[in-house]
PDB file of C-alpha atoms in Angstrom:
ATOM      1  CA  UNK A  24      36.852  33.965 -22.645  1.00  0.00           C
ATOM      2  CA  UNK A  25      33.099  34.550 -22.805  1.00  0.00           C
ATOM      3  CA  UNK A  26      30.667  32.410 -23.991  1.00  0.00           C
ATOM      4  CA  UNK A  27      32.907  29.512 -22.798  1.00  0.00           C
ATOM      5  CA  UNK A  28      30.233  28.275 -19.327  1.00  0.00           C
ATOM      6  CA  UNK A  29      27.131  28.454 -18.345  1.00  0.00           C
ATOM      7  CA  UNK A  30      25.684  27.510 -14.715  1.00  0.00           C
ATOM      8  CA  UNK A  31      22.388  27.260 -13.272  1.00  0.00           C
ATOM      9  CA  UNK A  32      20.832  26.427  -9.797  1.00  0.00           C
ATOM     10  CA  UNK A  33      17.584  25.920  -8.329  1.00  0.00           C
ATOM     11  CA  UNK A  34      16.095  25.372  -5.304  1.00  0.00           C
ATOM     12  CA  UNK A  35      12.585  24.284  -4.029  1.00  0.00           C
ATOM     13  CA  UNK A  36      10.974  24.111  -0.542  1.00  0.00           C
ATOM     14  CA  UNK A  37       7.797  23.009  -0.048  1.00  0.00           C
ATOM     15  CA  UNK A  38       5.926  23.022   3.756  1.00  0.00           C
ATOM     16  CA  UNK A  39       2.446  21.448   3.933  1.00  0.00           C
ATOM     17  CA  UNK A  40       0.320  21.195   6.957  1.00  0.00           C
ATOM     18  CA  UNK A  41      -2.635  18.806   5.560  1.00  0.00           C
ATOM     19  CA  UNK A  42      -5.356  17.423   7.422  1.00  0.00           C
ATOM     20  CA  UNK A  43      -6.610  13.741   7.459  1.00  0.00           C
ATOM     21  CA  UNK A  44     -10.157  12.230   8.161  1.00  0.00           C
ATOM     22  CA  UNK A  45      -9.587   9.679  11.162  1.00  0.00           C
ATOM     23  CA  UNK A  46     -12.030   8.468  13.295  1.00  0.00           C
ATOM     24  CA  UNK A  47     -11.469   7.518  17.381  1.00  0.00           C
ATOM     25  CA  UNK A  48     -12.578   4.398  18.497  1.00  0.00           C
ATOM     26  CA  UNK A  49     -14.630   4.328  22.261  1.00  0.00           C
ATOM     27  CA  UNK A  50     -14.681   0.764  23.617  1.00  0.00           C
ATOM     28  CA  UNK A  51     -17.305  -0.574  25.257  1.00  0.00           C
ATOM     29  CA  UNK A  52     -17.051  -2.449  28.560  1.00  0.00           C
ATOM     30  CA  UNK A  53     -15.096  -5.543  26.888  1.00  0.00           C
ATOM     31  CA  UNK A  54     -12.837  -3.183  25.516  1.00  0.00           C
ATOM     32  CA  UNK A  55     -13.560  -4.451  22.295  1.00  0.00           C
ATOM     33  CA  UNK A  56     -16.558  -2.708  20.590  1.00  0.00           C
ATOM     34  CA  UNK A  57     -17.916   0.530  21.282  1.00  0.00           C
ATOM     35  CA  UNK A  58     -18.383   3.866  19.244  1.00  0.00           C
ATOM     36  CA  UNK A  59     -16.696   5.873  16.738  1.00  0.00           C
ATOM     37  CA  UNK A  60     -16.549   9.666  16.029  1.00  0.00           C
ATOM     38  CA  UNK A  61     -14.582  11.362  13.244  1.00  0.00           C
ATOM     39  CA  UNK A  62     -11.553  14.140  13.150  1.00  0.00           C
ATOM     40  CA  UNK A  63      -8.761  14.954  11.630  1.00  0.00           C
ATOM     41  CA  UNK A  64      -5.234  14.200  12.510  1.00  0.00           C
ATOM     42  CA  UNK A  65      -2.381  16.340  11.071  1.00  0.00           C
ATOM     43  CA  UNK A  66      -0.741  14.900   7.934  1.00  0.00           C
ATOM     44  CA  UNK A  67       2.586  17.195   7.592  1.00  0.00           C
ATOM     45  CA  UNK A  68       4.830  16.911   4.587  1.00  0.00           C
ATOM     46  CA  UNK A  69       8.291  18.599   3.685  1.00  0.00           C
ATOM     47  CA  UNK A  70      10.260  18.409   0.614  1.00  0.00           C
ATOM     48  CA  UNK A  71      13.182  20.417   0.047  1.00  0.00           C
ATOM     49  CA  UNK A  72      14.561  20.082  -3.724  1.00  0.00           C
ATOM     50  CA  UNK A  73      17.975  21.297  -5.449  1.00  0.00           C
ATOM     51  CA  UNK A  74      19.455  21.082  -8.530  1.00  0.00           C
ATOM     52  CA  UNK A  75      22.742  22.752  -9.958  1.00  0.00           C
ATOM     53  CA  UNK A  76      23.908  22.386 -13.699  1.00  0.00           C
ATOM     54  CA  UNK A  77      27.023  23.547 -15.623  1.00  0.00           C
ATOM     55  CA  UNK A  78      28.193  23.304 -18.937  1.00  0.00           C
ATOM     56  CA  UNK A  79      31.396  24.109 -20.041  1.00  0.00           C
ATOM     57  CA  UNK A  80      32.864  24.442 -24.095  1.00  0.00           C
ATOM     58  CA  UNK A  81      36.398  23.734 -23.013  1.00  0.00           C
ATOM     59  CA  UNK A  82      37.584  23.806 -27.031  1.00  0.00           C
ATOM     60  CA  UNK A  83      35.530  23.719 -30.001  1.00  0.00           C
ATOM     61  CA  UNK A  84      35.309  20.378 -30.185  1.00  0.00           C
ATOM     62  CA  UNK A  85      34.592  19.584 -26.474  1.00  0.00           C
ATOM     63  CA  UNK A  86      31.633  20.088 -24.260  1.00  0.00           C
ATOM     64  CA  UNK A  87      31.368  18.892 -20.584  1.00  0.00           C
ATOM     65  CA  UNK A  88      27.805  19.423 -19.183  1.00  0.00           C
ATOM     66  CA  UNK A  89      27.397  18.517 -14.821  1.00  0.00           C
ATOM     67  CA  UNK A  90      24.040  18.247 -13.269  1.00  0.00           C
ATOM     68  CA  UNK A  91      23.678  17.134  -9.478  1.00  0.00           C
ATOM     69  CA  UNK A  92      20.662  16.861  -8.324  1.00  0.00           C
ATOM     70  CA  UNK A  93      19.031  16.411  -4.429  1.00  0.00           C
ATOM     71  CA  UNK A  94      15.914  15.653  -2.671  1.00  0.00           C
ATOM     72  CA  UNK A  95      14.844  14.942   1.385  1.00  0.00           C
ATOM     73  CA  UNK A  96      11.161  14.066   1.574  1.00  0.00           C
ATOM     74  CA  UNK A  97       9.521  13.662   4.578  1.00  0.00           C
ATOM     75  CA  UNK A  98       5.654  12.560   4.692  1.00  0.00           C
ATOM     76  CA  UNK A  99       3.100  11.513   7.140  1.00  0.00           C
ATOM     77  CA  UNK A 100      -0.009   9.824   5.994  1.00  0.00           C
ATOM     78  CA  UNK A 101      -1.932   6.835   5.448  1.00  0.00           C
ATOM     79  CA  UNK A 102      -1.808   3.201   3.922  1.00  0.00           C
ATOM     80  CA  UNK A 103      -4.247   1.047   2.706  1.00  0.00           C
ATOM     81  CA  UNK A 104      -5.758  -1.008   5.677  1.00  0.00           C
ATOM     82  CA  UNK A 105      -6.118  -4.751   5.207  1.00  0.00           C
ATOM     83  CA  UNK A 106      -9.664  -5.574   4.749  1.00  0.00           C
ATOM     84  CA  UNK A 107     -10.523  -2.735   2.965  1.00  0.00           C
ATOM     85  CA  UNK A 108     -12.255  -0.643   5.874  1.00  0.00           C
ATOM     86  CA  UNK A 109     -13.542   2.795   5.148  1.00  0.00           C
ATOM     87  CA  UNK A 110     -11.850   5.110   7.512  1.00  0.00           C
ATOM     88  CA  UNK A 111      -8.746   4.181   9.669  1.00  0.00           C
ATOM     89  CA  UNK A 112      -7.933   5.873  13.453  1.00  0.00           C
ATOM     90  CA  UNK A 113      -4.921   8.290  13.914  1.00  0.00           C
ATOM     91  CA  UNK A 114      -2.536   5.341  14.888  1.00  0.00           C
ATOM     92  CA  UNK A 115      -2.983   3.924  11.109  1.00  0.00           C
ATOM     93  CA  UNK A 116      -0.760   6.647   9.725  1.00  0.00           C
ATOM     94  CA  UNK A 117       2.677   6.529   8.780  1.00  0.00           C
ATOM     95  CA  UNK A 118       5.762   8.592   8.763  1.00  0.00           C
ATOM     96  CA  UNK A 119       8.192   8.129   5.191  1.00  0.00           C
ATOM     97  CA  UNK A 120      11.166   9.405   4.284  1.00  0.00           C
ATOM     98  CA  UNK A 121      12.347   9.640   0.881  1.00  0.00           C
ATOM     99  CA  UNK A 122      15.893  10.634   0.377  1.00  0.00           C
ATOM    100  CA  UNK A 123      17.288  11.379  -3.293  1.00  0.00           C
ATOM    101  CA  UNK A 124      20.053  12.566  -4.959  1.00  0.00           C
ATOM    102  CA  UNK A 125      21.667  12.104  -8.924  1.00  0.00           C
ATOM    103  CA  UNK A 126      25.085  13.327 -10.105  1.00  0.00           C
ATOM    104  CA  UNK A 127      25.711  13.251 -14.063  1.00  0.00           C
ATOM    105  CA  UNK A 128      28.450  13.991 -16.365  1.00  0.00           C
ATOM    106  CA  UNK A 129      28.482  13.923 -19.707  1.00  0.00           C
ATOM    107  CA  UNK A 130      31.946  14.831 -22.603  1.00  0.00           C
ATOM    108  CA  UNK A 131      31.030  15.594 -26.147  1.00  0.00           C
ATOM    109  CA  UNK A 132      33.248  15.035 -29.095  1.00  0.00           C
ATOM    110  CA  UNK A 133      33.642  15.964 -32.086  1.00  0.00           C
ATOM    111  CA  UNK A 134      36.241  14.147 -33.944  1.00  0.00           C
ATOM    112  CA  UNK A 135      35.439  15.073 -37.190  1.00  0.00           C
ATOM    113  CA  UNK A 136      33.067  16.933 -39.207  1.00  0.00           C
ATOM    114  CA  UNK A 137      31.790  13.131 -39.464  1.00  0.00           C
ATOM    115  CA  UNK A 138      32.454  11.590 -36.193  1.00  0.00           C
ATOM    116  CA  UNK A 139      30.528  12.784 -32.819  1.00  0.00           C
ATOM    117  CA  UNK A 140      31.535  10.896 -29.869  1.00  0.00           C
ATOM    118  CA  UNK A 141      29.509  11.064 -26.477  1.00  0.00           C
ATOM    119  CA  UNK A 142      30.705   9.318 -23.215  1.00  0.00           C
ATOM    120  CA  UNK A 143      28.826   9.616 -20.248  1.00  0.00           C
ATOM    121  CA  UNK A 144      28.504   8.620 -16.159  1.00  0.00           C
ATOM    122  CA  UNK A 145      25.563   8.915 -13.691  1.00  0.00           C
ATOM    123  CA  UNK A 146      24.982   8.194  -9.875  1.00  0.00           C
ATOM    124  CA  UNK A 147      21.786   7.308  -8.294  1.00  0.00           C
ATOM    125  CA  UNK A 148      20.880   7.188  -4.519  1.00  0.00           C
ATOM    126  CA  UNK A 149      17.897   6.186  -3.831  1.00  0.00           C
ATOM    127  CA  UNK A 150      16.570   5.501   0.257  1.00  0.00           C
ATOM    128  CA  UNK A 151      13.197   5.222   1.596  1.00  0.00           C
ATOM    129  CA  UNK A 152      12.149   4.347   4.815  1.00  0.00           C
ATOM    130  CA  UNK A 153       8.983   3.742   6.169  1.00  0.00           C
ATOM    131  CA  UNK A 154       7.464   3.627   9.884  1.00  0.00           C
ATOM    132  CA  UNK A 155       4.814   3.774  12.006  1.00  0.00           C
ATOM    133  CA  UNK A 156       3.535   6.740  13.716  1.00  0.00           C
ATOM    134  CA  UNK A 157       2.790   4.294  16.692  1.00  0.00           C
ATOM    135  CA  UNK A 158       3.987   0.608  17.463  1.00  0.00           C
ATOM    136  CA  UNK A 159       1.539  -2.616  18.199  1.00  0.00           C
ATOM    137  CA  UNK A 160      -0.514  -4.554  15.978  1.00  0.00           C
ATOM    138  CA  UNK A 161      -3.535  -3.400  13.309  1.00  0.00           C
ATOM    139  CA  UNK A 162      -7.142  -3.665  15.066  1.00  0.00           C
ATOM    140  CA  UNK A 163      -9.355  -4.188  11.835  1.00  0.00           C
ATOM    141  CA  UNK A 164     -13.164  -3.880  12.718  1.00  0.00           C
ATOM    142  CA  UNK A 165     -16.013  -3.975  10.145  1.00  0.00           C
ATOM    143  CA  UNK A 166     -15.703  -0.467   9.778  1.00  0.00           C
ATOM    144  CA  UNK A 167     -12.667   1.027  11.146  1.00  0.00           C
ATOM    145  CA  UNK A 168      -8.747  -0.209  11.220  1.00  0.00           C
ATOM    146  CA  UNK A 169      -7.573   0.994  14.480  1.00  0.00           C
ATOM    147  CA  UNK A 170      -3.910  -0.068  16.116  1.00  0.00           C
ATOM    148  CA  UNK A 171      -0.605   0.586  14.287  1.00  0.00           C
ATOM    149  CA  UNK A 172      -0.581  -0.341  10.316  1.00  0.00           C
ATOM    150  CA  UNK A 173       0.364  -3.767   9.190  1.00  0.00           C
ATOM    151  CA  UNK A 174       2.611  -3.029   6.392  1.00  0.00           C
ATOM    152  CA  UNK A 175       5.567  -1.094   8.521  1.00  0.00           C
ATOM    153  CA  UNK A 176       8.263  -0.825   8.848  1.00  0.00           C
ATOM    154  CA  UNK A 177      10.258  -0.610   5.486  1.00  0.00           C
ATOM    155  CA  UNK A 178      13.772   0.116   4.199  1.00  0.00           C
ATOM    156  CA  UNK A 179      14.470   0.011   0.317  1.00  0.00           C
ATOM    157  CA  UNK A 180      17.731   1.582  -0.787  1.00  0.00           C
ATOM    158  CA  UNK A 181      19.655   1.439  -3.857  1.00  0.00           C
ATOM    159  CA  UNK A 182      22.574   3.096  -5.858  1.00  0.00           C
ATOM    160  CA  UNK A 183      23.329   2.641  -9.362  1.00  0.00           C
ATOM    161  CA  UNK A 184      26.432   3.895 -11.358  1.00  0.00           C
ATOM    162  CA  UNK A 185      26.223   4.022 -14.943  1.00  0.00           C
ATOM    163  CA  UNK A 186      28.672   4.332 -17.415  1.00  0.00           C
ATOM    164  CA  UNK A 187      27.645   4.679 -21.178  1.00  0.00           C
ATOM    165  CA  UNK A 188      29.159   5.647 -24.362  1.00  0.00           C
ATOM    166  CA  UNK A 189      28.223   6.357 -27.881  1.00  0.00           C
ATOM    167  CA  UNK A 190      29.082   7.420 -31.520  1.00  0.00           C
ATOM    168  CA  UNK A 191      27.576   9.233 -34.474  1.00  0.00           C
ATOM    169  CA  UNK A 192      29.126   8.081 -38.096  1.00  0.00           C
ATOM    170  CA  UNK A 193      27.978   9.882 -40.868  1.00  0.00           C
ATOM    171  CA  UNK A 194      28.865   8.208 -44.207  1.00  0.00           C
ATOM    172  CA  UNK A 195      27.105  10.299 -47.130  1.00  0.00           C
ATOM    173  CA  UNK A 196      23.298   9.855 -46.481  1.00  0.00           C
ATOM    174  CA  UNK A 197      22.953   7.408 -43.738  1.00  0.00           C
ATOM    175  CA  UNK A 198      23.740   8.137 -40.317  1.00  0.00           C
ATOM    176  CA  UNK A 199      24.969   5.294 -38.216  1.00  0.00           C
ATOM    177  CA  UNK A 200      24.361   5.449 -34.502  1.00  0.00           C
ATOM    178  CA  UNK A 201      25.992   2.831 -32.042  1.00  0.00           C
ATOM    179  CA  UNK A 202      27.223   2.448 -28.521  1.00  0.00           C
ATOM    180  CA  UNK A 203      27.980   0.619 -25.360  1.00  0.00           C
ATOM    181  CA  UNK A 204      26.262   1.136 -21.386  1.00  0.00           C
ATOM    182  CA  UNK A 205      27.168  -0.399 -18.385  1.00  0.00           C
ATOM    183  CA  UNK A 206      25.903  -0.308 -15.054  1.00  0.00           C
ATOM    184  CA  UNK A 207      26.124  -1.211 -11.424  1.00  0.00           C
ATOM    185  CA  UNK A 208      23.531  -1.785  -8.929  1.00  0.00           C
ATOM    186  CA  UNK A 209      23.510  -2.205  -5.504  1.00  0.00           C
ATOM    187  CA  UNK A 210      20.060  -2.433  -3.470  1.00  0.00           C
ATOM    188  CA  UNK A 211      18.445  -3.802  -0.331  1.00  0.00           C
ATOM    189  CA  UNK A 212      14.905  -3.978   0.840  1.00  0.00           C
ATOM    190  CA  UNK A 213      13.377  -4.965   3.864  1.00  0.00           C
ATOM    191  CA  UNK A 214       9.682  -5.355   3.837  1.00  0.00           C
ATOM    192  CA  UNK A 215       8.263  -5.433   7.551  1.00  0.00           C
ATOM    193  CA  UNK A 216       4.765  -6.782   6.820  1.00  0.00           C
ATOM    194  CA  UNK A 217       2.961  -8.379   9.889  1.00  0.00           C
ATOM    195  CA  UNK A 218       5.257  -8.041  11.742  1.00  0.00           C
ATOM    196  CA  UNK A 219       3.860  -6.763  14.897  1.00  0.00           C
ATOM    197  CA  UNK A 220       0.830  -8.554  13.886  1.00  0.00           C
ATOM    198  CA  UNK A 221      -3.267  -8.015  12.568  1.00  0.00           C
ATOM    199  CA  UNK A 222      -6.665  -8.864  14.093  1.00  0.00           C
ATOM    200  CA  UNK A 223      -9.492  -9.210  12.502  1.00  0.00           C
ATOM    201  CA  UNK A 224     -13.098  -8.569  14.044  1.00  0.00           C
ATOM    202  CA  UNK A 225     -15.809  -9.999  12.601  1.00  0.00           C
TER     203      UNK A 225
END
């Protein structure tokens, strides 16, 4: 019959070739000191998006609506350096990763020209991983942070079902809205701070 569904999908792609300020350290004969000039270092990022809906009047009482949801970021670029330094070398950047997707379903109704009933369910994935363009510890002088960054790598990840239902009660003129959610949670996160170590130059 027509009139009965109705779809939709989208999808997004975005490609980005950026360019970051760094600055090259020259040591001097200890190795330690030296010069600096500036550059730029490439800072890439690519983030593919999708998203497909559908809703559905299965009877005129009863609507199903779908929506899934999907993302796969994938960055490279800086984070802050410990002591606050100005500019940071090429080394300080970092690659992340975000990975994303959602599914939802929702059934409405209507038991009465009164009653409106709504249950629901939704699934979240969540993962994000960071890590260092190159390995070895930060080198923080007075006015550049050279080495690998501090704060690498990282993990988080989580998923979280949800369940959730609710009613609409209309008794003359008040409207009486109630319900019940429940949800599930699972998550991890390992934060790699210092971990191949910092040194600070005074």
């Amino acid at each position: 019959a027509k009139e009965k569904a109705w779809w939709f999908g989208g999808l997004e792609y975005r490609n980005e070739l950026g360019g970051l300020l760094v600055a090259t350290r020259h040591p001097n004969a200890t190795g330690l000191g030296g010069t600096f000039s500036n550059s730029y270092a490439p800072e890439p990022l690519t983030d593919p998006m999708g998203t497909l809906r559908g809703d559905w009047k299965i009877s005129s009482k009863d609507l199903l609506t779908l929506h899934y949801g999907i993302e796969r970021q994938d960055a490279t670029g800086v984070t802050p350096f410990l002591s606050g330094q100005p500019i940071g070398a090429a080394s300080q950047r970092q690659d992340s990763n975000n990975h994303f997707q959602t599914f939802q379903a929702s059934w409405t109704r209507v038991l009465s020209p009164t009653l409106l009933n709504r249950a629901s369910y939704s699934f979240n994935n969540f993962i994000n991983v960071i890590d260092p363009v190159n390995p070895g510890p930060e080198l923080d002088f007075p006015s550049l942070a050279d080495g690998a960054s501090y704060d690498s790598p990282q993990l988080t990840r989580q998923k979280r079902s949800q369940f959730h239902d609710e009613v609409d009660w209309t008794r003359g003129k008040h409207n009486l809205h109630f319900g019940g959610e429940f949800q599930r949670i699972g998550a991890d996160f390992d934060l790699g701070v210092f971990r191949s170590g910092a040194v600070e130059f005074i």
